[in-house]
Amino acid sequence: MLPPLPGWIVSAPTETLEAAAFRSGAALAHLSLATATEDLPMALWRDRLALAAADRCAAMAGRREGESALRDALHLTGPGDDPGPAGRIARQWSRAAARPVSVAHLANALEGIAAERIALCLDATGPTPVDRAAQVVEAVLTDSPRAEVAALILADAALARALGATHVLPFLALTLKPRDLRLRGDDLRLACHRAVVSSVGQALPLAGDLARAAARRWTVAPKLRAKSAGRAVDLFLSRDALAPAALTFMSDRAARRLCDRLVALGAVRELTGRDTFRLYGV
């Protein structure tokens, strides 16, 4: 079990910006210690947080398809096909969180955002990492008021870089509200500090669940006879969801049988509830 946020961080009053900044810093420090375990599948954790962030951003844009529909758009849309407005948001978040933070990678994930703008965001300055992220949100939305998704991805990228993390960790997008994005100056900074505390409180239980799921692979692996089964299990521990067809190193029939076997062993779940076009995940 990963230790939850101490109560004094969660419930302390935040009337002042200084108090909120202290709480967000304490929450991020606690998170870095709690998630330092080797059992936590970081790529899977990031991918699942990215899906939750995409769901929030889609709702901000008036799209309330839900995480299941976003999964379908990500995994069942053919190459070159348009996944729709909400699917495009999910694709941006998934791509942004998949690889280490860099100007080139984010320029590829965020269509229409100039590399120069991304570089400026990643080099944002401020007294704390969260203040830097708030500065990015304000700068992007001042220039492009409707670019909420890009603003939040770039803000979380700036936060990750300031924390010394290699990849985007979707935090601000998890709990910032549309009205928060209309704030400026110290009011926006205060909202971002509060959002980080709330988001860490959400991300920690998920990290604990995924760490326990990853630990189960040691009991499952000996029961799998299919060739490349271990490789498939590792792939499930790096992605939010997979279709059997994504296991390209296996035949279609073998991949489907392996997925069903993993479900029977309690290692993965079938996520769609459908008889066809199924998706599986930890």
Phi, psi and omega in degrees: 000127175280136183295132179288169176299134176301148183300328183291337176282320185286319191252000181294148178294149182230046180293332183248156177296323181296318179294319179295320179295322178295317180294318181293322177296319178295321179296317180292323177295317178298319180298316183296326178284318184292328184262013180283354180297142179289345182283344183282119176283094189299318182297318178295317179300313179297318183294321180288323175295323179296322178295318178296320178295320178297320178299318178295316181294322178297321178296322177300326181274008180084012179252115185242046180293327183094166186295325180298316179293325178293322175300314179301316181297323181287318192256344184244003175272129182291158178303130180085350179275153180276120180280002181091169184302311179292322177297324178294323176296315179298321180294321178298313180294317180298315179293319183297323183274350189281331186231162181303148181296127174201161179298314183296317181295315181291327176296326177287323181284326184253092182294134177091357178259122185293147179300325180296319178296318180297317179299318178297320179295317181291338179262015181301147180243161179170165184293335178222161176304321181291323176298323177296318179296319178297322178298322179294314179304313182295316183296315182293316183284337174292320179281322184225086187302339182258009182266051184298318183296311179299319180299317182287320177296315180293324177295316178292329175293317178296321177297315180299315180296319180295330179275354182082014177278151182275332186239159174297130173248108184291100180242305183301321183292341183289328189227349175295140181259159179307321180292331177295325183289348176271353180282162178219162175064220184296330179296320177291319178300316179299316179298321181291320177297317178295321181297321180297317179299315180296319183291320176298321177299329176279322186286330183294312178300323177297317178300320178296317179299316183289326177296320178291323177295321179294324180294332181291344182298332181291331177274335181278321188307315181295343182269359182257126183257344184294144175296144180066017179296319179298321177296321179293318179299317178299324179293321177296332179275009177237353183229147176297319183206153177219143167271150178307328180295342178287343177276070189292345179274005178231159174290159181303315182295316180295322180295317179295319179296320179295317179300316179296322179293321179294325175296315181298327180275357179078016182274327177224170177238151168275125194264347188258331186077012181259162175275335179230167181052049184278154174232143183235148178199162179294000000 
